[in-house]
Short mmCIF file of C-alpha atoms in Angstrom, two decimals:
data_model
loop_
_atom_site.label_atom_id
_atom_site.label_comp_id
_atom_site.label_asym_id
_atom_site.label_seq_id
_atom_site.Cartn_x
_atom_site.Cartn_y
_atom_site.Cartn_z
CA MET J 21 90.10 99.45 124.49
CA ALA J 22 91.04 96.50 122.26
CA GLY J 23 94.76 96.87 122.78
CA SER J 24 96.59 93.74 121.83
CA SER J 25 93.82 91.39 122.96
CA GLY J 26 92.64 90.90 119.39
CA PHE J 27 89.42 91.51 117.52
CA ASP J 28 87.80 88.34 118.89
CA ALA J 29 88.19 89.64 122.45
CA VAL J 30 86.53 92.99 121.64
CA ARG J 31 82.88 93.09 122.68
CA VAL J 32 80.28 94.93 120.62
CA SER J 33 79.45 96.92 123.76
CA GLU J 34 83.05 98.24 123.74
CA ILE J 35 82.71 99.22 120.08
CA ALA J 36 79.41 100.96 120.83
CA GLU J 37 80.95 102.81 123.78
CA ALA J 38 83.93 103.92 121.71
CA CYS J 39 81.53 105.19 119.04
CA GLY J 40 79.30 106.91 121.59
CA VAL J 41 76.19 104.91 120.67
CA SER J 42 74.19 102.02 122.13
CA GLU J 43 74.94 98.39 121.37
CA LYS J 44 71.49 98.19 119.74
CA THR J 45 72.45 101.06 117.43
CA VAL J 46 75.58 99.19 116.34
CA PHE J 47 73.51 96.09 115.55
CA ASN J 48 70.98 98.22 113.64
CA TYR J 49 73.77 99.23 111.28
CA PHE J 50 75.86 96.05 111.34
CA PRO J 51 74.22 92.64 111.90
CA THR J 52 77.42 91.08 113.31
CA LYS J 53 80.60 92.35 114.90
CA GLU J 54 82.60 91.00 111.96
CA SER J 55 80.47 92.92 109.47
CA LEU J 56 81.77 96.13 111.04
CA VAL J 57 85.10 95.44 109.41
CA LEU J 58 84.58 92.71 106.84
CA ASP J 59 81.62 93.80 104.74
CA LEU J 60 83.20 96.61 102.76
CA GLY J 61 86.48 94.77 102.23
CA GLU J 62 84.73 91.65 100.96
CA ALA J 63 82.52 93.72 98.68
CA THR J 64 85.60 95.47 97.31
CA LEU J 65 87.21 92.10 96.55
CA GLY J 66 84.17 91.08 94.53
CA SER J 67 84.07 94.39 92.70
CA LEU J 68 87.76 94.16 91.85
CA ARG J 69 87.22 90.71 90.33
CA THR J 70 84.40 91.91 88.07
CA THR J 71 84.77 95.64 87.40
CA LEU J 72 88.55 95.66 87.08
CA ALA J 73 88.26 92.83 84.55
CA ASP J 74 86.00 94.93 82.29
CA PRO J 75 88.04 95.53 79.12
CA ASP J 76 85.97 98.64 78.32
CA LEU J 77 87.32 100.40 81.42
CA SER J 78 90.90 101.41 82.08
CA PRO J 79 92.22 100.18 85.43
CA VAL J 80 91.82 103.67 86.90
CA GLU J 81 88.28 104.04 85.51
CA ALA J 82 87.39 100.68 87.02
CA ALA J 83 88.79 101.66 90.42
CA LEU J 84 86.96 105.00 90.30
CA LYS J 85 83.70 103.20 89.42
CA ILE J 86 84.08 100.86 92.41
CA LEU J 87 84.99 103.70 94.75
CA SER J 88 82.08 105.81 93.54
CA GLY J 89 79.68 102.96 94.21
CA GLU J 90 81.06 102.41 97.70
CA LEU J 91 80.87 106.12 98.45
CA ALA J 92 77.30 106.29 97.09
CA ALA J 93 76.31 103.52 99.50
CA ILE J 94 77.77 105.49 102.42
CA THR J 95 76.17 108.79 101.41
CA SER J 96 72.81 107.09 100.74
CA TRP J 97 72.98 105.48 104.16
CA LEU J 98 73.69 108.90 105.70
CA THR J 99 70.69 110.52 104.01
CA GLU J 100 68.38 107.71 105.20
CA GLN J 101 69.25 108.23 108.88
CA ASP J 102 66.85 109.99 111.23
CA ASP J 103 69.78 111.86 112.75
CA PRO J 104 72.42 112.45 110.03
CA ALA J 105 74.66 114.33 112.49
CA GLN J 106 74.73 111.31 114.81
CA ALA J 107 75.36 109.00 111.84
CA LYS J 108 78.27 111.18 110.68
CA ASP J 109 79.68 111.21 114.18
CA MET J 110 79.38 107.43 114.34
CA LEU J 111 81.27 107.08 111.05
CA LEU J 112 84.05 109.33 112.33
CA ARG J 113 84.28 107.48 115.63
CA PHE J 114 84.30 104.13 113.88
CA GLY J 115 87.21 105.30 111.70
CA MET J 116 89.06 106.42 114.83
CA LEU J 117 88.35 103.06 116.43
CA ILE J 118 89.90 101.21 113.49
CA ARG J 119 92.94 103.50 113.44
CA SER J 120 93.48 103.14 117.19
CA THR J 121 92.94 99.38 117.52
CA PRO J 122 95.97 97.29 116.51
CA SER J 123 93.94 94.17 115.71
CA LEU J 124 91.52 96.11 113.48
CA ARG J 125 94.42 97.87 111.73
CA ALA J 126 96.07 94.49 111.18
CA HIS J 127 92.84 93.10 109.75
CA GLN J 128 92.56 96.11 107.47
CA ARG J 129 96.15 95.59 106.24
CA ASP J 130 95.43 91.90 105.62
CA MET J 131 92.31 92.79 103.65
CA THR J 132 94.28 95.35 101.60
CA ASP J 133 96.92 92.68 100.87
CA GLN J 134 94.16 90.37 99.61
CA GLN J 135 92.71 93.16 97.47
CA VAL J 136 96.13 93.96 95.98
CA ALA J 137 96.63 90.25 95.17
CA VAL J 138 93.24 90.04 93.44
CA ALA J 139 93.85 93.27 91.54
CA ALA J 140 97.30 92.04 90.44
CA GLU J 141 95.75 88.79 89.15
CA VAL J 142 93.10 90.67 87.18
CA LEU J 143 95.57 93.20 85.79
CA ALA J 144 97.97 90.42 84.85
CA ARG J 145 95.21 88.62 82.93
CA ARG J 146 94.29 91.86 81.16
CA SER J 147 97.87 92.42 80.05
CA GLY J 148 98.99 88.84 79.40
CA MET J 149 101.46 88.88 82.27
CA SER J 150 102.04 86.89 85.43
CA PRO J 151 100.53 88.28 88.67
CA ASP J 152 104.07 88.07 90.10
CA ASP J 153 105.48 90.42 87.46
CA PRO J 154 106.44 93.83 88.84
CA GLU J 155 104.08 95.77 86.56
CA PRO J 156 100.77 94.25 87.75
CA GLN J 157 102.07 94.30 91.33
CA ILE J 158 102.82 98.04 91.34
CA ALA J 159 99.69 98.81 89.32
CA ALA J 160 97.53 96.93 91.86
CA THR J 161 99.28 98.64 94.78
CA ALA J 162 98.76 102.07 93.19
CA LEU J 163 95.08 101.40 92.49
CA LEU J 164 94.38 100.18 96.02
CA ALA J 165 96.05 103.32 97.39
CA LEU J 166 92.96 105.21 96.16
CA TRP J 167 90.85 103.62 98.93
CA PRO J 168 92.63 105.35 101.82
CA ILE J 169 92.49 108.58 99.80
CA GLN J 170 88.70 108.21 99.66
CA PHE J 171 88.44 107.48 103.40
CA GLN J 172 90.68 110.45 104.24
CA ALA J 173 88.62 112.73 101.99
CA LEU J 174 85.40 111.42 103.54
CA ARG J 175 86.73 112.06 107.03
CA ARG J 176 87.94 115.55 106.05
CA HIS J 177 84.70 116.63 104.34
CA LEU J 178 82.09 114.73 106.37
CA ASN J 179 81.16 117.65 108.63
CA ARG J 180 82.24 120.43 106.29
CA VAL J 181 79.82 119.94 103.42
CA GLN J 182 76.14 119.05 103.16
CA THR J 183 75.46 115.35 102.80
CA GLU J 184 73.94 115.98 99.35
CA ARG J 185 77.30 117.34 98.11
CA LEU J 186 79.52 114.88 99.97
CA HIS J 187 79.78 112.35 97.13
CA ASP J 188 80.89 114.99 94.62
CA VAL J 189 83.41 116.65 96.92
CA VAL J 190 85.01 113.38 98.07
CA SER J 191 85.03 111.99 94.51
CA SER J 192 86.80 115.12 93.32
CA ASP J 193 89.66 114.47 95.76
CA VAL J 194 89.87 110.83 94.66
CA ARG J 195 89.94 111.82 90.96
CA ARG J 196 92.79 114.25 91.70
CA ALA J 197 94.82 111.37 93.16
CA ALA J 198 93.80 109.06 90.31
CA ARG J 199 95.08 111.49 87.69
CA LEU J 200 98.57 111.12 89.12
CA ILE J 201 98.61 107.37 88.54
CA ASP J 202 96.53 107.19 85.36
CA THR J 203 99.38 107.84 82.93
CA GLY J 204 101.60 105.17 84.42
CA LEU J 205 98.83 102.59 84.64
CA GLY J 206 97.81 103.40 81.09
CA SER J 207 101.16 102.05 79.99
CA LEU J 208 100.52 98.64 81.58
CA ALA J 209 101.06 96.36 78.63
CA PRO J 210 102.33 92.87 77.99
CA ALA J 211 105.71 92.28 79.59
CA ARG J 212 108.87 93.26 77.84
CA HIS J 213 111.20 91.20 79.97
CA GLY J 214 114.73 92.41 80.41
CA LYS J 215 113.85 96.09 80.05
#
Protein backbone atom coordinates (compact mmCIF):
# COMPACT_ATOMS: atom_id res chain seq x y z
CA MET A 1 0.00 0.00 0.00
CA ALA A 2 2.12 2.93 1.22
CA GLY A 3 5.42 1.37 0.25
CA SER A 4 8.14 3.95 0.07
CA SER A 5 5.87 6.72 -1.20
CA GLY A 6 5.67 8.27 2.26
CA PHE A 7 2.90 9.05 4.69
CA ASP A 8 1.86 12.21 2.80
CA ALA A 9 1.12 10.14 -0.31
CA VAL A 10 -1.10 7.68 1.58
CA ARG A 11 -4.80 8.45 1.17
CA VAL A 12 -7.26 7.94 4.01
CA SER A 13 -9.23 5.69 1.67
CA GLU A 14 -6.17 3.39 1.48
CA ILE A 15 -5.93 3.33 5.28
CA ALA A 16 -9.65 2.53 5.52
CA GLU A 17 -9.32 -0.26 2.95
CA ALA A 18 -6.33 -1.75 4.76
CA CYS A 19 -8.33 -1.67 8.01
CA GLY A 20 -11.42 -3.13 6.36
CA VAL A 21 -13.64 -0.15 7.19
CA SER A 22 -15.12 2.83 5.35
CA GLU A 23 -13.33 6.15 5.02
CA LYS A 24 -16.17 7.70 7.04
CA THR A 25 -15.49 5.22 9.84
CA VAL A 26 -11.82 6.25 9.92
CA PHE A 27 -12.82 9.92 10.18
CA ASN A 28 -15.33 9.08 12.94
CA TYR A 29 -12.43 7.80 15.04
CA PHE A 30 -9.67 10.13 13.82
CA PRO A 31 -10.48 13.68 12.65
CA THR A 32 -7.38 13.89 10.42
CA LYS A 33 -5.05 11.44 8.75
CA GLU A 34 -2.18 12.71 10.90
CA SER A 35 -4.13 12.06 14.10
CA LEU A 36 -4.06 8.36 13.23
CA VAL A 37 -0.38 8.34 14.10
CA LEU A 38 0.38 11.57 15.92
CA ASP A 39 -2.22 11.88 18.66
CA LEU A 40 -1.01 9.19 21.03
CA GLY A 41 2.67 10.05 20.56
CA GLU A 42 2.07 13.74 21.23
CA ALA A 43 -0.03 12.93 24.28
CA THR A 44 2.73 10.67 25.57
CA LEU A 45 5.27 13.49 25.17
CA GLY A 46 3.11 15.76 27.29
CA SER A 47 2.58 13.09 29.92
CA LEU A 48 6.30 12.38 30.11
CA ARG A 49 7.00 16.06 30.74
CA THR A 50 4.53 16.26 33.63
CA THR A 51 4.08 12.81 35.18
CA LEU A 52 7.72 11.72 34.92
CA ALA A 53 8.71 14.98 36.64
CA ASP A 54 6.54 14.16 39.69
CA PRO A 55 9.02 13.65 42.56
CA ASP A 56 6.46 11.54 44.44
CA LEU A 57 6.60 8.85 41.74
CA SER A 58 9.58 6.70 40.83
CA PRO A 59 10.39 6.77 37.11
CA VAL A 60 8.81 3.33 36.68
CA GLU A 61 5.69 4.32 38.64
CA ALA A 62 5.36 7.41 36.46
CA ALA A 63 5.69 5.37 33.26
CA LEU A 64 3.15 2.84 34.52
CA LYS A 65 0.73 5.66 35.39
CA ILE A 66 1.02 7.11 31.87
CA LEU A 67 0.65 3.71 30.25
CA SER A 68 -2.37 2.86 32.39
CA GLY A 69 -4.05 6.10 31.38
CA GLU A 70 -3.38 5.48 27.69
CA LEU A 71 -4.66 1.92 27.98
CA ALA A 72 -7.76 3.11 29.86
CA ALA A 73 -8.53 5.48 26.99
CA ILE A 74 -8.29 2.60 24.50
CA THR A 75 -10.41 0.22 26.57
CA SER A 76 -13.01 2.94 27.27
CA TRP A 77 -13.19 3.68 23.57
CA LEU A 78 -13.72 -0.03 22.88
CA THR A 79 -16.59 -0.31 25.37
CA GLU A 80 -18.31 2.76 23.86
CA GLN A 81 -18.43 1.25 20.35
CA ASP A 82 -21.66 -0.15 18.94
CA ASP A 83 -19.70 -3.09 17.53
CA PRO A 84 -16.76 -3.86 19.87
CA ALA A 85 -15.67 -6.79 17.68
CA GLN A 86 -15.35 -4.48 14.66
CA ALA A 87 -13.52 -1.89 16.80
CA LYS A 88 -11.07 -4.55 18.03
CA ASP A 89 -10.53 -5.73 14.48
CA MET A 90 -9.88 -2.15 13.39
CA LEU A 91 -7.29 -1.70 16.15
CA LEU A 92 -5.52 -4.89 15.09
CA ARG A 93 -5.56 -3.91 11.43
CA PHE A 94 -4.31 -0.44 12.22
CA GLY A 95 -1.39 -1.95 14.16
CA MET A 96 -0.62 -4.19 11.19
CA LEU A 97 -0.78 -1.17 8.90
CA ILE A 98 1.78 0.70 10.98
CA ARG A 99 4.08 -2.33 11.16
CA SER A 100 3.86 -2.93 7.41
CA THR A 101 4.23 0.67 6.20
CA PRO A 102 7.83 1.92 6.16
CA SER A 103 6.88 5.60 6.41
CA LEU A 104 4.61 4.97 9.41
CA ARG A 105 7.28 2.82 11.10
CA ALA A 106 9.80 5.60 10.49
CA HIS A 107 7.42 8.15 11.99
CA GLN A 108 6.90 5.90 14.99
CA ARG A 109 10.69 5.57 15.47
CA ASP A 110 11.08 9.36 15.22
CA MET A 111 8.34 9.85 17.80
CA THR A 112 10.01 7.31 20.12
CA ASP A 113 13.33 9.17 19.72
CA GLN A 114 11.58 12.40 20.74
CA GLN A 115 9.98 10.67 23.73
CA VAL A 116 13.33 9.22 24.84
CA ALA A 117 14.92 12.69 24.57
CA VAL A 118 12.15 14.26 26.68
CA ALA A 119 12.34 11.45 29.24
CA ALA A 120 16.14 11.80 29.44
CA GLU A 121 15.78 15.56 30.06
CA VAL A 122 13.23 15.01 32.83
CA LEU A 123 15.23 12.20 34.44
CA ALA A 124 18.41 14.27 34.25
CA ARG A 125 16.68 17.17 36.03
CA ARG A 126 15.38 14.79 38.70
CA SER A 127 18.86 13.43 39.36
CA GLY A 128 20.96 16.57 38.87
CA MET A 129 22.65 15.20 35.77
CA SER A 130 23.00 16.23 32.15
CA PRO A 131 20.52 14.71 29.66
CA ASP A 132 23.60 13.56 27.70
CA ASP A 133 24.91 11.50 30.61
CA PRO A 134 24.65 7.75 30.04
CA GLU A 135 22.44 7.11 33.08
CA PRO A 136 19.44 9.26 32.05
CA GLN A 137 19.87 8.10 28.45
CA ILE A 138 19.63 4.39 29.30
CA ALA A 139 16.92 5.02 31.90
CA ALA A 140 14.81 6.88 29.33
CA THR A 141 15.38 4.17 26.72
CA ALA A 142 14.38 1.45 29.21
CA LEU A 143 11.23 3.32 30.26
CA LEU A 144 10.11 3.93 26.68
CA ALA A 145 10.59 0.23 25.94
CA LEU A 146 7.47 -0.36 28.08
CA TRP A 147 5.27 1.18 25.35
CA PRO A 148 5.88 -1.56 22.76
CA ILE A 149 5.37 -4.11 25.55
CA GLN A 150 1.92 -2.61 26.17
CA PHE A 151 1.05 -2.63 22.46
CA GLN A 152 2.22 -6.23 22.08
CA ALA A 153 0.19 -7.28 25.13
CA LEU A 154 -2.85 -5.42 23.81
CA ARG A 155 -2.52 -7.13 20.44
CA ARG A 156 -2.05 -10.55 22.10
CA HIS A 157 -5.00 -10.24 24.51
CA LEU A 158 -7.42 -8.11 22.47
CA ASN A 159 -9.53 -11.02 21.22
CA ARG A 160 -8.70 -13.45 24.02
CA VAL A 161 -10.23 -11.68 27.00
CA GLN A 162 -13.41 -9.70 27.57
CA THR A 163 -13.04 -5.97 27.06
CA GLU A 164 -13.87 -5.39 30.74
CA ARG A 165 -10.78 -7.40 31.76
CA LEU A 166 -8.48 -6.16 29.01
CA HIS A 167 -6.97 -3.29 31.02
CA ASP A 168 -6.04 -5.56 33.94
CA VAL A 169 -4.58 -8.34 31.78
CA VAL A 170 -2.50 -6.00 29.59
CA SER A 171 -1.35 -3.97 32.62
CA SER A 172 -0.22 -7.17 34.30
CA ASP A 173 2.10 -7.93 31.37
CA VAL A 174 3.47 -4.37 31.44
CA ARG A 175 4.09 -4.55 35.21
CA ARG A 176 6.01 -7.82 34.71
CA ALA A 177 8.32 -6.04 32.26
CA ALA A 178 8.58 -2.99 34.53
CA ARG A 179 9.74 -5.09 37.47
CA LEU A 180 12.81 -6.09 35.47
CA ILE A 181 13.92 -2.49 35.04
CA ASP A 182 12.70 -1.04 38.35
CA THR A 183 15.76 -1.99 40.40
CA GLY A 184 18.20 -0.47 37.94
CA LEU A 185 16.19 2.72 37.48
CA GLY A 186 15.81 2.99 41.23
CA SER A 187 19.54 3.48 41.42
CA LEU A 188 19.45 6.52 39.12
CA ALA A 189 21.18 9.10 41.25
CA PRO A 190 23.40 12.10 40.76
CA ALA A 191 26.38 11.32 38.57
CA ARG A 192 29.50 9.83 40.01
CA HIS A 193 31.75 10.61 37.09
CA GLY A 194 34.67 8.34 36.45
CA LYS A 195 32.99 5.25 37.87
